[in-house]
């Protein structure tokens, strides 16, 4: 049995390129090799640096000192910037440091849908809103407008009130738009604000929720109790659902109330899963960082009311 050699006549034989070239075994391409470093040039540079140091030691020391001070300044600037970013923009616990410390009453409008139209000229049409199947009833969009207008009117009559539209980016197919921003944009486009608009302040004297009338028991009893908010300072303003949706809405609300009776903070089981589904873009709740007074409340989960300190009980 004969074997085929790899000599000069063999079809598999090859010669490595010469003359300062490298051969890439994977591609089979000869490439120009890198020029070797010139040791004389490196030695010359080092000698010049050493000579300059021996002739001008003071100048070298000044250059090094200036460089060191520059590095320290840059490090201090970046450290201060990172500290600011890490704080999450949290307000100090002192009331005087809030932007609007005189606001004491909260008017919260519960969001129920996201406005998806390209303009605000068709706000009362159902096809301008992202509606779930159970919301697709004639006149449904008009109920959202009623909530918005009711909240603006109530807050506008109280110089110490904050108007808060509630609701995040709850629907993936609606894009990164929030319920709250939808309500705010509509109110602004219709000129309902006038000169009234403020931002969040935190020590509350009274709270008023605007939503559908069939949700009053859940808000006024279950949610209010879970938050430890005094009953005598809590108010509810409800508007009716559409006639075709009312019966089904009341049945659904009864089921939700039963769930919150067992899980007041919505942190377990089906209520927890529902909360996760309402956050398709994985946004985080800003309140624990922005409002350190509520950090313990937002991290609490249990079948009995939270017993820690609450800023509205003072």
PDB file of C-alpha atoms in Angstrom, residues 156-281:
ATOM      1  CA  UNK A 156     -60.433  73.996  39.861  1.00  0.00           C
ATOM      2  CA  UNK A 157     -62.695  75.148  42.708  1.00  0.00           C
ATOM      3  CA  UNK A 158     -60.050  74.442  45.362  1.00  0.00           C
ATOM      4  CA  UNK A 159     -56.785  76.406  45.454  1.00  0.00           C
ATOM      5  CA  UNK A 160     -55.290  73.750  47.718  1.00  0.00           C
ATOM      6  CA  UNK A 161     -56.132  70.803  45.457  1.00  0.00           C
ATOM      7  CA  UNK A 162     -53.935  68.702  43.238  1.00  0.00           C
ATOM      8  CA  UNK A 163     -55.476  67.090  40.168  1.00  0.00           C
ATOM      9  CA  UNK A 164     -53.961  63.686  39.472  1.00  0.00           C
ATOM     10  CA  UNK A 165     -54.822  61.543  36.445  1.00  0.00           C
ATOM     11  CA  UNK A 166     -54.114  57.911  37.267  1.00  0.00           C
ATOM     12  CA  UNK A 167     -53.119  55.138  34.843  1.00  0.00           C
ATOM     13  CA  UNK A 168     -49.908  54.025  33.159  1.00  0.00           C
ATOM     14  CA  UNK A 169     -48.919  52.448  29.834  1.00  0.00           C
ATOM     15  CA  UNK A 170     -51.295  49.563  30.403  1.00  0.00           C
ATOM     16  CA  UNK A 171     -51.942  48.270  26.879  1.00  0.00           C
ATOM     17  CA  UNK A 172     -49.125  46.873  24.757  1.00  0.00           C
ATOM     18  CA  UNK A 173     -51.032  47.207  21.483  1.00  0.00           C
ATOM     19  CA  UNK A 174     -51.723  50.867  22.248  1.00  0.00           C
ATOM     20  CA  UNK A 175     -48.007  51.633  22.310  1.00  0.00           C
ATOM     21  CA  UNK A 176     -46.049  53.503  24.982  1.00  0.00           C
ATOM     22  CA  UNK A 177     -48.892  55.872  25.818  1.00  0.00           C
ATOM     23  CA  UNK A 178     -50.332  56.172  29.289  1.00  0.00           C
ATOM     24  CA  UNK A 179     -53.912  56.521  30.414  1.00  0.00           C
ATOM     25  CA  UNK A 180     -52.958  59.518  32.518  1.00  0.00           C
ATOM     26  CA  UNK A 181     -51.268  61.314  29.621  1.00  0.00           C
ATOM     27  CA  UNK A 182     -54.313  60.620  27.437  1.00  0.00           C
ATOM     28  CA  UNK A 183     -56.648  62.259  29.933  1.00  0.00           C
ATOM     29  CA  UNK A 184     -54.310  65.197  30.476  1.00  0.00           C
ATOM     30  CA  UNK A 185     -53.906  65.826  26.718  1.00  0.00           C
ATOM     31  CA  UNK A 186     -57.654  65.836  26.169  1.00  0.00           C
ATOM     32  CA  UNK A 187     -58.310  68.254  29.024  1.00  0.00           C
ATOM     33  CA  UNK A 188     -55.586  70.559  27.734  1.00  0.00           C
ATOM     34  CA  UNK A 189     -56.844  70.426  24.132  1.00  0.00           C
ATOM     35  CA  UNK A 190     -60.321  71.410  25.256  1.00  0.00           C
ATOM     36  CA  UNK A 191     -59.047  74.258  27.422  1.00  0.00           C
ATOM     37  CA  UNK A 192     -60.600  72.815  30.584  1.00  0.00           C
ATOM     38  CA  UNK A 193     -57.603  73.627  32.740  1.00  0.00           C
ATOM     39  CA  UNK A 194     -57.726  77.378  32.278  1.00  0.00           C
ATOM     40  CA  UNK A 195     -54.935  78.624  34.487  1.00  0.00           C
ATOM     41  CA  UNK A 196     -55.262  75.700  36.870  1.00  0.00           C
ATOM     42  CA  UNK A 197     -52.525  73.102  36.903  1.00  0.00           C
ATOM     43  CA  UNK A 198     -50.079  71.952  39.547  1.00  0.00           C
ATOM     44  CA  UNK A 199     -47.909  68.995  40.450  1.00  0.00           C
ATOM     45  CA  UNK A 200     -47.624  66.501  43.268  1.00  0.00           C
ATOM     46  CA  UNK A 201     -47.431  67.511  46.908  1.00  0.00           C
ATOM     47  CA  UNK A 202     -47.743  64.886  49.518  1.00  0.00           C
ATOM     48  CA  UNK A 203     -49.352  65.654  52.873  1.00  0.00           C
ATOM     49  CA  UNK A 204     -53.070  65.267  52.255  1.00  0.00           C
ATOM     50  CA  UNK A 205     -56.000  66.640  54.193  1.00  0.00           C
ATOM     51  CA  UNK A 206     -58.718  65.293  51.889  1.00  0.00           C
ATOM     52  CA  UNK A 207     -58.858  62.915  48.936  1.00  0.00           C
ATOM     53  CA  UNK A 208     -61.524  62.653  46.255  1.00  0.00           C
ATOM     54  CA  UNK A 209     -61.684  59.942  43.597  1.00  0.00           C
ATOM     55  CA  UNK A 210     -63.523  60.326  40.292  1.00  0.00           C
ATOM     56  CA  UNK A 211     -64.605  57.085  38.600  1.00  0.00           C
ATOM     57  CA  UNK A 212     -67.709  55.044  37.723  1.00  0.00           C
ATOM     58  CA  UNK A 213     -70.423  55.122  40.379  1.00  0.00           C
ATOM     59  CA  UNK A 214     -70.552  51.319  40.707  1.00  0.00           C
ATOM     60  CA  UNK A 215     -66.932  51.345  41.965  1.00  0.00           C
ATOM     61  CA  UNK A 216     -67.636  53.552  44.984  1.00  0.00           C
ATOM     62  CA  UNK A 217     -67.765  50.756  47.538  1.00  0.00           C
ATOM     63  CA  UNK A 218     -64.389  49.367  46.487  1.00  0.00           C
ATOM     64  CA  UNK A 219     -62.639  52.740  46.529  1.00  0.00           C
ATOM     65  CA  UNK A 220     -64.352  54.209  49.580  1.00  0.00           C
ATOM     66  CA  UNK A 221     -64.069  51.076  51.710  1.00  0.00           C
ATOM     67  CA  UNK A 222     -61.482  48.564  50.531  1.00  0.00           C
ATOM     68  CA  UNK A 223     -58.797  50.774  48.971  1.00  0.00           C
ATOM     69  CA  UNK A 224     -59.226  53.580  51.480  1.00  0.00           C
ATOM     70  CA  UNK A 225     -58.862  51.137  54.389  1.00  0.00           C
ATOM     71  CA  UNK A 226     -55.782  49.533  52.832  1.00  0.00           C
ATOM     72  CA  UNK A 227     -54.175  52.990  52.569  1.00  0.00           C
ATOM     73  CA  UNK A 228     -55.165  53.878  56.109  1.00  0.00           C
ATOM     74  CA  UNK A 229     -56.822  57.071  54.933  1.00  0.00           C
ATOM     75  CA  UNK A 230     -59.394  58.570  57.345  1.00  0.00           C
ATOM     76  CA  UNK A 231     -62.975  57.884  56.275  1.00  0.00           C
ATOM     77  CA  UNK A 232     -64.179  61.373  57.117  1.00  0.00           C
ATOM     78  CA  UNK A 233     -61.655  62.931  54.732  1.00  0.00           C
ATOM     79  CA  UNK A 234     -62.320  60.656  51.766  1.00  0.00           C
ATOM     80  CA  UNK A 235     -64.879  61.472  49.064  1.00  0.00           C
ATOM     81  CA  UNK A 236     -66.036  59.801  45.884  1.00  0.00           C
ATOM     82  CA  UNK A 237     -67.584  61.323  42.774  1.00  0.00           C
ATOM     83  CA  UNK A 238     -69.094  58.719  40.460  1.00  0.00           C
ATOM     84  CA  UNK A 239     -70.510  58.966  36.965  1.00  0.00           C
ATOM     85  CA  UNK A 240     -72.706  56.280  35.335  1.00  0.00           C
ATOM     86  CA  UNK A 241     -71.569  53.661  32.870  1.00  0.00           C
ATOM     87  CA  UNK A 242     -73.293  53.273  29.523  1.00  0.00           C
ATOM     88  CA  UNK A 243     -76.686  51.522  29.789  1.00  0.00           C
ATOM     89  CA  UNK A 244     -75.557  48.563  27.675  1.00  0.00           C
ATOM     90  CA  UNK A 245     -72.431  48.001  29.780  1.00  0.00           C
ATOM     91  CA  UNK A 246     -73.824  48.563  33.265  1.00  0.00           C
ATOM     92  CA  UNK A 247     -75.091  45.060  34.112  1.00  0.00           C
ATOM     93  CA  UNK A 248     -71.910  43.278  33.035  1.00  0.00           C
ATOM     94  CA  UNK A 249     -69.769  45.961  34.694  1.00  0.00           C
ATOM     95  CA  UNK A 250     -71.526  45.483  38.035  1.00  0.00           C
ATOM     96  CA  UNK A 251     -70.974  41.715  37.919  1.00  0.00           C
ATOM     97  CA  UNK A 252     -67.297  42.187  37.097  1.00  0.00           C
ATOM     98  CA  UNK A 253     -66.931  44.728  39.881  1.00  0.00           C
ATOM     99  CA  UNK A 254     -68.435  42.312  42.409  1.00  0.00           C
ATOM    100  CA  UNK A 255     -65.825  39.713  41.465  1.00  0.00           C
ATOM    101  CA  UNK A 256     -63.002  42.246  41.812  1.00  0.00           C
ATOM    102  CA  UNK A 257     -64.243  43.356  45.248  1.00  0.00           C
ATOM    103  CA  UNK A 258     -64.193  39.739  46.425  1.00  0.00           C
ATOM    104  CA  UNK A 259     -60.564  39.426  45.339  1.00  0.00           C
ATOM    105  CA  UNK A 260     -59.514  42.609  47.149  1.00  0.00           C
ATOM    106  CA  UNK A 261     -61.241  41.427  50.320  1.00  0.00           C
ATOM    107  CA  UNK A 262     -58.774  38.537  50.449  1.00  0.00           C
ATOM    108  CA  UNK A 263     -55.805  40.439  49.016  1.00  0.00           C
ATOM    109  CA  UNK A 264     -56.166  44.133  50.027  1.00  0.00           C
ATOM    110  CA  UNK A 265     -52.916  45.223  48.361  1.00  0.00           C
ATOM    111  CA  UNK A 266     -53.273  43.219  45.159  1.00  0.00           C
ATOM    112  CA  UNK A 267     -49.884  41.602  45.627  1.00  0.00           C
ATOM    113  CA  UNK A 268     -50.838  37.923  45.408  1.00  0.00           C
ATOM    114  CA  UNK A 269     -52.490  35.521  42.998  1.00  0.00           C
ATOM    115  CA  UNK A 270     -54.716  36.787  40.220  1.00  0.00           C
ATOM    116  CA  UNK A 271     -54.543  40.449  41.270  1.00  0.00           C
ATOM    117  CA  UNK A 272     -50.759  40.333  41.157  1.00  0.00           C
ATOM    118  CA  UNK A 273     -50.859  38.716  37.705  1.00  0.00           C
ATOM    119  CA  UNK A 274     -53.289  41.383  36.529  1.00  0.00           C
ATOM    120  CA  UNK A 275     -50.910  44.091  37.751  1.00  0.00           C
ATOM    121  CA  UNK A 276     -48.044  42.548  35.804  1.00  0.00           C
ATOM    122  CA  UNK A 277     -50.144  42.395  32.629  1.00  0.00           C
ATOM    123  CA  UNK A 278     -50.981  46.068  33.066  1.00  0.00           C
ATOM    124  CA  UNK A 279     -47.264  46.847  32.770  1.00  0.00           C
ATOM    125  CA  UNK A 280     -46.368  45.426  29.320  1.00  0.00           C
ATOM    126  CA  UNK A 281     -43.447  47.842  28.868  1.00  0.00           C
TER     127      UNK A 281
END
